[in-house]
Amino acid sequence: MLGAILISYVMSLALYFASYRSRNVVTALGGNSGNFFYDFWIGRELNPRTGFLDWKFFCELRPGLIGWSILNWSFVAQSLAVGTFTPSIFCVALFETLYVLDGLLLEVGNLTMMDIVTDGFGFMLCFGDLTWVPFIYTLQTKYLVHHPVVLSPVYLGLCTALVVLGYTIFRGANTQKDIFRTNPKDPRVAHLKVMKTSAGKSLITSGYWGVCRHPNYVGDWLMALGWASFTGVGGYICYFHPIYFGILLIHRQFRDEEHMLAKYGEKDWKRFCQEVPARLIPYVY
């Protein structure tokens, strides 16, 4: 972990100073403030590259996600070695690995994420990708090595159902959006209701995206809650992940909507909000 933290600092500093190599460098929207500390944090250059290698896209999907899975299965192996293996630790490692595989195999969909499109590649993303994800997201499996939790088949089934529900919403919403962006006339999305904007763009107002404005975030959070649930009620430290992740997603939802307001204009955005009033949870938020 210490090594990952040091690499995060070194890489962030190198990327910051490298962003001044040319006047033609494409800077992030908020990363060129002139304040060293803020620009270092948010990232000055939008997509730093070395030849064909896009450092931000690489770090977003490779070291952190793969490291997350490797550490998870290392903890599973440790539990087998010390005699604390339970179905709970196996389920957490399995479902989190499937989530990682989803991100790696369907990586094209990540190109529209705010991290890629608008944020620079600074310490925030470096630390998040290289340190936070592999070492914080493995809290559940690490906890279960030292505090094995034997859950009833019914409880295991409920936790599994929560993860499956979350993944269904997460993948269904993202797939629907990606197909629509690629080909709105595709039979899988042609039936969806849309709202035409004055800029000529179309916003989906039915299907997953008619239930709330950010259904993919809802599915993502339900999966995080499901993973933590496999630790039972005693592993309260393991619920840090869904709590933190929920706060992060709400913050990201606000940033998304600010971006959409600027992109489509106040009139069209207000009209869209009337069509789809729920941000995340219908009739609640």
mmCIF file of C-alpha atoms in Angstrom:
data_model
loop_
_atom_site.group_PDB
_atom_site.id
_atom_site.type_symbol
_atom_site.label_atom_id
_atom_site.label_comp_id
_atom_site.label_asym_id
_atom_site.label_seq_id
_atom_site.Cartn_x
_atom_site.Cartn_y
_atom_site.Cartn_z
ATOM 1 C CA MET A 1 0.000 0.000 0.000
ATOM 2 C CA LEU A 2 2.832 2.398 0.851
ATOM 3 C CA GLY A 3 4.373 1.701 -2.549
ATOM 4 C CA ALA A 4 1.077 2.487 -4.277
ATOM 5 C CA ILE A 5 0.790 5.783 -2.381
ATOM 6 C CA LEU A 6 4.337 6.788 -3.343
ATOM 7 C CA ILE A 7 3.716 5.899 -6.991
ATOM 8 C CA SER A 8 0.523 8.001 -6.902
ATOM 9 C CA TYR A 9 2.457 11.061 -5.688
ATOM 10 C CA VAL A 10 5.360 10.602 -8.102
ATOM 11 C CA MET A 11 3.088 10.020 -11.097
ATOM 12 C CA SER A 12 0.877 13.001 -10.215
ATOM 13 C CA LEU A 13 3.869 15.337 -9.954
ATOM 14 C CA ALA A 14 5.344 14.028 -13.202
ATOM 15 C CA LEU A 15 2.034 14.490 -15.011
ATOM 16 C CA TYR A 16 1.596 17.996 -13.611
ATOM 17 C CA PHE A 17 4.997 19.242 -14.789
ATOM 18 C CA ALA A 18 4.714 17.360 -18.094
ATOM 19 C CA SER A 19 1.499 19.267 -18.822
ATOM 20 C CA TYR A 20 3.627 22.412 -19.392
ATOM 21 C CA ARG A 21 5.697 20.797 -22.148
ATOM 22 C CA SER A 22 3.697 22.487 -24.906
ATOM 23 C CA ARG A 23 1.104 25.184 -25.439
ATOM 24 C CA ASN A 24 -0.905 22.689 -27.450
ATOM 25 C CA VAL A 25 -1.623 20.458 -24.455
ATOM 26 C CA VAL A 26 -5.374 19.965 -23.980
ATOM 27 C CA THR A 27 -6.148 20.933 -20.394
ATOM 28 C CA ALA A 28 -9.115 19.841 -18.296
ATOM 29 C CA LEU A 29 -12.013 22.237 -17.766
ATOM 30 C CA GLY A 30 -11.145 22.849 -14.115
ATOM 31 C CA GLY A 31 -7.497 21.857 -14.090
ATOM 32 C CA ASN A 32 -5.950 25.054 -15.434
ATOM 33 C CA SER A 33 -6.780 27.422 -12.585
ATOM 34 C CA GLY A 34 -3.217 28.582 -11.966
ATOM 35 C CA ASN A 35 -3.370 27.302 -8.381
ATOM 36 C CA PHE A 36 -0.699 24.596 -8.041
ATOM 37 C CA PHE A 37 -2.435 22.642 -5.288
ATOM 38 C CA TYR A 38 -5.820 22.566 -7.005
ATOM 39 C CA ASP A 39 -4.401 21.785 -10.449
ATOM 40 C CA PHE A 40 -2.181 19.077 -8.936
ATOM 41 C CA TRP A 41 -5.245 17.558 -7.259
ATOM 42 C CA ILE A 42 -7.730 17.689 -10.144
ATOM 43 C CA GLY A 43 -5.214 17.200 -12.951
ATOM 44 C CA ARG A 44 -4.085 19.847 -15.415
ATOM 45 C CA GLU A 45 -3.893 17.785 -18.605
ATOM 46 C CA LEU A 46 -7.075 16.084 -19.777
ATOM 47 C CA ASN A 47 -5.640 12.922 -21.344
ATOM 48 C CA PRO A 48 -1.849 12.659 -20.963
ATOM 49 C CA ARG A 49 -0.343 10.226 -23.455
ATOM 50 C CA THR A 50 2.975 8.572 -24.166
ATOM 51 C CA GLY A 51 2.792 7.335 -27.728
ATOM 52 C CA PHE A 52 -0.280 5.124 -27.999
ATOM 53 C CA LEU A 53 -0.677 4.835 -24.210
ATOM 54 C CA ASP A 54 -3.409 6.971 -22.641
ATOM 55 C CA TRP A 55 -2.292 7.109 -19.016
ATOM 56 C CA LYS A 56 -5.661 8.077 -17.583
ATOM 57 C CA PHE A 57 -7.642 5.394 -19.400
ATOM 58 C CA PHE A 58 -4.970 2.794 -18.601
ATOM 59 C CA CYS A 59 -4.887 3.569 -14.877
ATOM 60 C CA GLU A 60 -8.661 3.855 -14.692
ATOM 61 C CA LEU A 61 -9.149 0.262 -15.805
ATOM 62 C CA ARG A 62 -5.958 -1.745 -15.417
ATOM 63 C CA PRO A 63 -3.824 -1.493 -12.226
ATOM 64 C CA GLY A 64 -6.584 -0.685 -9.735
ATOM 65 C CA LEU A 65 -9.276 -3.043 -10.973
ATOM 66 C CA ILE A 66 -6.927 -5.948 -11.633
ATOM 67 C CA GLY A 67 -5.154 -5.311 -8.321
ATOM 68 C CA TRP A 68 -8.535 -5.329 -6.564
ATOM 69 C CA SER A 69 -9.276 -8.821 -7.904
ATOM 70 C CA ILE A 70 -5.783 -10.166 -7.209
ATOM 71 C CA LEU A 71 -5.934 -8.985 -3.591
ATOM 72 C CA ASN A 72 -9.427 -10.421 -3.155
ATOM 73 C CA TRP A 73 -8.391 -13.879 -4.297
ATOM 74 C CA SER A 74 -5.201 -13.612 -2.241
ATOM 75 C CA PHE A 75 -7.378 -13.133 0.838
ATOM 76 C CA VAL A 76 -9.507 -16.116 -0.214
ATOM 77 C CA ALA A 77 -6.326 -18.206 -0.509
ATOM 78 C CA GLN A 78 -5.209 -16.962 2.906
ATOM 79 C CA SER A 79 -8.558 -17.954 4.422
ATOM 80 C CA LEU A 80 -8.090 -21.473 3.056
ATOM 81 C CA ALA A 81 -4.579 -21.613 4.509
ATOM 82 C CA VAL A 82 -5.587 -20.495 8.012
ATOM 83 C CA GLY A 83 -8.925 -22.311 8.113
ATOM 84 C CA THR A 84 -11.298 -19.322 8.002
ATOM 85 C CA PHE A 85 -12.784 -19.937 4.550
ATOM 86 C CA THR A 86 -16.562 -19.417 4.332
ATOM 87 C CA PRO A 87 -19.075 -19.087 1.488
ATOM 88 C CA SER A 88 -19.251 -15.377 2.360
ATOM 89 C CA ILE A 89 -15.657 -14.582 1.397
ATOM 90 C CA PHE A 90 -15.989 -16.633 -1.776
ATOM 91 C CA CYS A 91 -19.179 -14.807 -2.807
ATOM 92 C CA VAL A 92 -17.636 -11.374 -2.219
ATOM 93 C CA ALA A 93 -14.542 -12.232 -4.269
ATOM 94 C CA LEU A 94 -16.619 -13.842 -7.023
ATOM 95 C CA PHE A 95 -19.137 -11.014 -7.460
ATOM 96 C CA GLU A 96 -16.512 -8.276 -7.254
ATOM 97 C CA THR A 97 -14.423 -10.106 -9.858
ATOM 98 C CA LEU A 98 -17.443 -10.296 -12.170
ATOM 99 C CA TYR A 99 -17.838 -6.533 -11.724
ATOM 100 C CA VAL A 100 -14.176 -6.011 -12.655
ATOM 101 C CA LEU A 101 -14.534 -8.267 -15.708
ATOM 102 C CA ASP A 102 -17.579 -6.253 -16.776
ATOM 103 C CA GLY A 103 -15.494 -3.076 -16.698
ATOM 104 C CA LEU A 104 -12.581 -4.635 -18.579
ATOM 105 C CA LEU A 105 -14.553 -6.495 -21.238
ATOM 106 C CA LEU A 106 -16.929 -3.590 -21.890
ATOM 107 C CA GLU A 107 -14.317 -0.853 -21.501
ATOM 108 C CA VAL A 108 -15.573 1.139 -24.506
ATOM 109 C CA GLY A 109 -18.552 2.214 -22.408
ATOM 110 C CA ASN A 110 -16.177 3.904 -19.965
ATOM 111 C CA LEU A 111 -15.152 6.437 -22.608
ATOM 112 C CA THR A 112 -18.258 8.496 -21.798
ATOM 113 C CA MET A 113 -17.584 8.623 -18.046
ATOM 114 C CA MET A 114 -17.030 12.034 -16.460
ATOM 115 C CA ASP A 115 -13.590 10.883 -15.275
ATOM 116 C CA ILE A 116 -12.542 10.424 -18.897
ATOM 117 C CA VAL A 117 -14.473 13.216 -20.613
ATOM 118 C CA THR A 118 -14.020 16.217 -18.309
ATOM 119 C CA ASP A 119 -11.656 15.500 -15.394
ATOM 120 C CA GLY A 120 -7.921 15.909 -15.715
ATOM 121 C CA PHE A 121 -5.530 13.186 -14.637
ATOM 122 C CA GLY A 122 -4.113 14.443 -11.370
ATOM 123 C CA PHE A 123 -3.589 13.167 -7.855
ATOM 124 C CA MET A 124 -7.309 12.609 -7.269
ATOM 125 C CA LEU A 125 -7.581 9.988 -10.009
ATOM 126 C CA CYS A 126 -4.018 8.654 -9.628
ATOM 127 C CA PHE A 127 -4.531 7.954 -5.936
ATOM 128 C CA GLY A 128 -8.044 6.661 -6.519
ATOM 129 C CA ASP A 129 -7.023 4.277 -9.292
ATOM 130 C CA LEU A 130 -3.734 3.001 -7.869
ATOM 131 C CA THR A 131 -4.348 3.062 -4.111
ATOM 132 C CA TRP A 132 -7.952 3.639 -3.077
ATOM 133 C CA VAL A 133 -9.632 1.042 -5.288
ATOM 134 C CA PRO A 134 -7.352 -1.963 -4.654
ATOM 135 C CA PHE A 135 -6.865 -1.355 -0.923
ATOM 136 C CA ILE A 136 -10.235 0.063 0.198
ATOM 137 C CA TYR A 137 -12.507 -1.992 -2.031
ATOM 138 C CA THR A 138 -10.999 -5.190 -0.577
ATOM 139 C CA LEU A 139 -12.106 -4.362 2.977
ATOM 140 C CA GLN A 140 -14.747 -7.109 2.931
ATOM 141 C CA THR A 141 -12.461 -9.996 1.993
ATOM 142 C CA LYS A 142 -9.700 -8.793 4.321
ATOM 143 C CA TYR A 143 -12.205 -8.577 7.185
ATOM 144 C CA LEU A 144 -13.598 -12.053 6.486
ATOM 145 C CA VAL A 145 -10.119 -13.621 6.654
ATOM 146 C CA HIS A 146 -9.759 -12.511 10.284
ATOM 147 C CA HIS A 147 -13.453 -12.535 11.254
ATOM 148 C CA PRO A 148 -15.131 -15.400 9.367
ATOM 149 C CA VAL A 149 -18.888 -14.975 9.079
ATOM 150 C CA VAL A 150 -21.077 -18.024 8.481
ATOM 151 C CA LEU A 151 -24.393 -16.872 7.043
ATOM 152 C CA SER A 152 -27.564 -18.898 6.658
ATOM 153 C CA PRO A 153 -28.524 -20.031 3.142
ATOM 154 C CA VAL A 154 -31.460 -17.599 3.219
ATOM 155 C CA TYR A 155 -29.228 -14.638 4.132
ATOM 156 C CA LEU A 156 -26.702 -15.631 1.480
ATOM 157 C CA GLY A 157 -29.528 -15.815 -1.040
ATOM 158 C CA LEU A 158 -30.790 -12.344 -0.105
ATOM 159 C CA CYS A 159 -27.298 -10.843 -0.412
ATOM 160 C CA THR A 160 -26.857 -12.536 -3.780
ATOM 161 C CA ALA A 161 -30.253 -11.275 -4.946
ATOM 162 C CA LEU A 162 -29.280 -7.711 -3.982
ATOM 163 C CA VAL A 163 -26.050 -7.937 -5.992
ATOM 164 C CA VAL A 164 -27.844 -9.473 -8.987
ATOM 165 C CA LEU A 165 -30.539 -6.772 -8.850
ATOM 166 C CA GLY A 166 -27.883 -4.058 -8.716
ATOM 167 C CA TYR A 167 -25.953 -5.536 -11.612
ATOM 168 C CA THR A 168 -29.116 -5.954 -13.703
ATOM 169 C CA ILE A 169 -29.952 -2.260 -13.272
ATOM 170 C CA PHE A 170 -26.335 -1.137 -13.725
ATOM 171 C CA ARG A 171 -25.632 -3.151 -16.854
ATOM 172 C CA GLY A 172 -29.124 -2.735 -18.303
ATOM 173 C CA ALA A 173 -29.045 1.062 -17.980
ATOM 174 C CA ASN A 174 -25.526 1.408 -19.367
ATOM 175 C CA THR A 175 -26.216 -0.948 -22.267
ATOM 176 C CA GLN A 176 -29.422 0.900 -23.118
ATOM 177 C CA LYS A 177 -27.583 4.227 -23.139
ATOM 178 C CA ASP A 178 -24.618 2.930 -25.148
ATOM 179 C CA ILE A 179 -26.805 1.312 -27.822
ATOM 180 C CA PHE A 180 -28.926 4.452 -28.130
ATOM 181 C CA ARG A 181 -25.849 6.647 -28.547
ATOM 182 C CA THR A 182 -24.459 4.343 -31.226
ATOM 183 C CA ASN A 183 -27.679 3.721 -33.166
ATOM 184 C CA PRO A 184 -31.001 5.178 -31.940
ATOM 185 C CA LYS A 185 -32.823 3.071 -34.542
ATOM 186 C CA ASP A 186 -31.529 -0.214 -33.120
ATOM 187 C CA PRO A 187 -34.574 -2.472 -32.437
ATOM 188 C CA ARG A 188 -33.466 -2.854 -28.816
ATOM 189 C CA VAL A 189 -33.925 0.868 -28.137
ATOM 190 C CA ALA A 190 -36.112 2.112 -31.007
ATOM 191 C CA HIS A 191 -39.234 1.811 -28.817
ATOM 192 C CA LEU A 192 -37.913 4.178 -26.144
ATOM 193 C CA LYS A 193 -39.539 7.562 -25.659
ATOM 194 C CA VAL A 194 -37.179 10.483 -26.177
ATOM 195 C CA MET A 195 -37.191 14.229 -25.708
ATOM 196 C CA LYS A 196 -35.770 16.313 -28.542
ATOM 197 C CA THR A 197 -33.615 19.256 -27.500
ATOM 198 C CA SER A 198 -33.147 22.525 -29.355
ATOM 199 C CA ALA A 199 -29.592 21.400 -30.142
ATOM 200 C CA GLY A 200 -30.984 18.448 -32.078
ATOM 201 C CA LYS A 201 -29.987 15.863 -29.476
ATOM 202 C CA SER A 202 -32.346 13.287 -27.985
ATOM 203 C CA LEU A 203 -32.630 12.414 -24.294
ATOM 204 C CA ILE A 204 -34.174 9.092 -23.243
ATOM 205 C CA THR A 205 -37.250 9.508 -21.041
ATOM 206 C CA SER A 206 -38.401 5.891 -20.721
ATOM 207 C CA GLY A 207 -36.944 2.478 -19.957
ATOM 208 C CA TYR A 208 -34.322 2.541 -17.221
ATOM 209 C CA TRP A 209 -33.715 6.229 -17.894
ATOM 210 C CA GLY A 210 -37.376 7.070 -17.431
ATOM 211 C CA VAL A 211 -37.410 5.754 -13.856
ATOM 212 C CA CYS A 212 -34.706 8.166 -12.706
ATOM 213 C CA ARG A 213 -31.962 10.305 -14.256
ATOM 214 C CA HIS A 214 -29.073 8.130 -13.054
ATOM 215 C CA PRO A 215 -30.219 4.477 -12.886
ATOM 216 C CA ASN A 216 -26.673 3.209 -13.460
ATOM 217 C CA TYR A 217 -25.591 4.904 -10.221
ATOM 218 C CA VAL A 218 -28.432 3.212 -8.343
ATOM 219 C CA GLY A 219 -27.388 -0.204 -9.643
ATOM 220 C CA ASP A 220 -23.738 0.493 -8.847
ATOM 221 C CA TRP A 221 -24.585 1.395 -5.256
ATOM 222 C CA LEU A 222 -26.852 -1.622 -4.734
ATOM 223 C CA MET A 223 -23.959 -3.883 -5.727
ATOM 224 C CA ALA A 224 -21.646 -2.151 -3.238
ATOM 225 C CA LEU A 225 -24.254 -2.623 -0.504
ATOM 226 C CA GLY A 226 -24.682 -6.264 -1.488
ATOM 227 C CA TRP A 227 -20.940 -6.975 -1.245
ATOM 228 C CA ALA A 228 -20.808 -5.450 2.240
ATOM 229 C CA SER A 229 -23.895 -7.422 3.307
ATOM 230 C CA PHE A 230 -21.963 -10.679 2.980
ATOM 231 C CA THR A 231 -20.036 -9.644 6.124
ATOM 232 C CA GLY A 232 -23.239 -9.679 8.185
ATOM 233 C CA VAL A 233 -24.044 -7.050 10.787
ATOM 234 C CA GLY A 234 -20.782 -7.381 12.727
ATOM 235 C CA GLY A 235 -18.517 -6.162 9.958
ATOM 236 C CA TYR A 236 -19.539 -2.529 10.308
ATOM 237 C CA ILE A 237 -16.180 -1.297 8.958
ATOM 238 C CA CYS A 238 -17.041 -3.052 5.686
ATOM 239 C CA TYR A 239 -20.031 -0.745 5.226
ATOM 240 C CA PHE A 240 -17.635 2.173 4.828
ATOM 241 C CA HIS A 241 -17.468 1.321 1.122
ATOM 242 C CA PRO A 242 -21.210 1.661 0.326
ATOM 243 C CA ILE A 243 -21.496 4.736 2.574
ATOM 244 C CA TYR A 244 -18.545 6.488 0.949
ATOM 245 C CA PHE A 245 -19.635 5.303 -2.495
ATOM 246 C CA GLY A 246 -23.154 6.645 -1.971
ATOM 247 C CA ILE A 247 -21.773 10.085 -1.077
ATOM 248 C CA LEU A 248 -19.484 9.960 -4.109
ATOM 249 C CA LEU A 249 -22.340 9.068 -6.462
ATOM 250 C CA ILE A 250 -24.590 11.833 -5.114
ATOM 251 C CA HIS A 251 -21.751 14.325 -5.624
ATOM 252 C CA ARG A 252 -21.177 12.975 -9.123
ATOM 253 C CA GLN A 253 -24.883 13.241 -9.859
ATOM 254 C CA PHE A 254 -24.741 16.969 -9.063
ATOM 255 C CA ARG A 255 -21.691 17.389 -11.308
ATOM 256 C CA ASP A 256 -23.386 15.448 -14.098
ATOM 257 C CA GLU A 257 -26.456 17.640 -13.933
ATOM 258 C CA GLU A 258 -24.406 20.847 -13.951
ATOM 259 C CA HIS A 259 -22.704 19.565 -17.091
ATOM 260 C CA MET A 260 -26.037 18.648 -18.689
ATOM 261 C CA LEU A 261 -27.500 22.060 -17.844
ATOM 262 C CA ALA A 262 -24.569 23.777 -19.546
ATOM 263 C CA LYS A 263 -24.746 21.411 -22.516
ATOM 264 C CA TYR A 264 -28.478 21.546 -23.256
ATOM 265 C CA GLY A 265 -29.465 24.918 -21.815
ATOM 266 C CA GLU A 266 -31.806 25.812 -18.978
ATOM 267 C CA LYS A 267 -35.034 25.519 -20.972
ATOM 268 C CA ASP A 268 -34.412 22.010 -22.297
ATOM 269 C CA TRP A 269 -32.918 20.777 -19.045
ATOM 270 C CA LYS A 270 -35.912 21.966 -17.020
ATOM 271 C CA ARG A 271 -38.209 20.254 -19.495
ATOM 272 C CA PHE A 272 -36.230 17.022 -19.149
ATOM 273 C CA CYS A 273 -36.387 17.247 -15.342
ATOM 274 C CA GLN A 274 -40.174 17.527 -15.588
ATOM 275 C CA GLU A 275 -40.232 14.406 -17.770
ATOM 276 C CA VAL A 276 -37.941 12.484 -15.386
ATOM 277 C CA PRO A 277 -38.316 14.121 -11.947
ATOM 278 C CA ALA A 278 -36.414 11.540 -9.861
ATOM 279 C CA ARG A 279 -32.671 11.970 -9.605
ATOM 280 C CA LEU A 280 -31.939 8.548 -8.089
ATOM 281 C CA ILE A 281 -34.929 7.164 -6.158
ATOM 282 C CA PRO A 282 -38.478 7.817 -7.450
ATOM 283 C CA TYR A 283 -40.672 9.785 -5.009
ATOM 284 C CA VAL A 284 -37.739 10.065 -2.570
ATOM 285 C CA TYR A 285 -34.828 11.816 -4.300
#
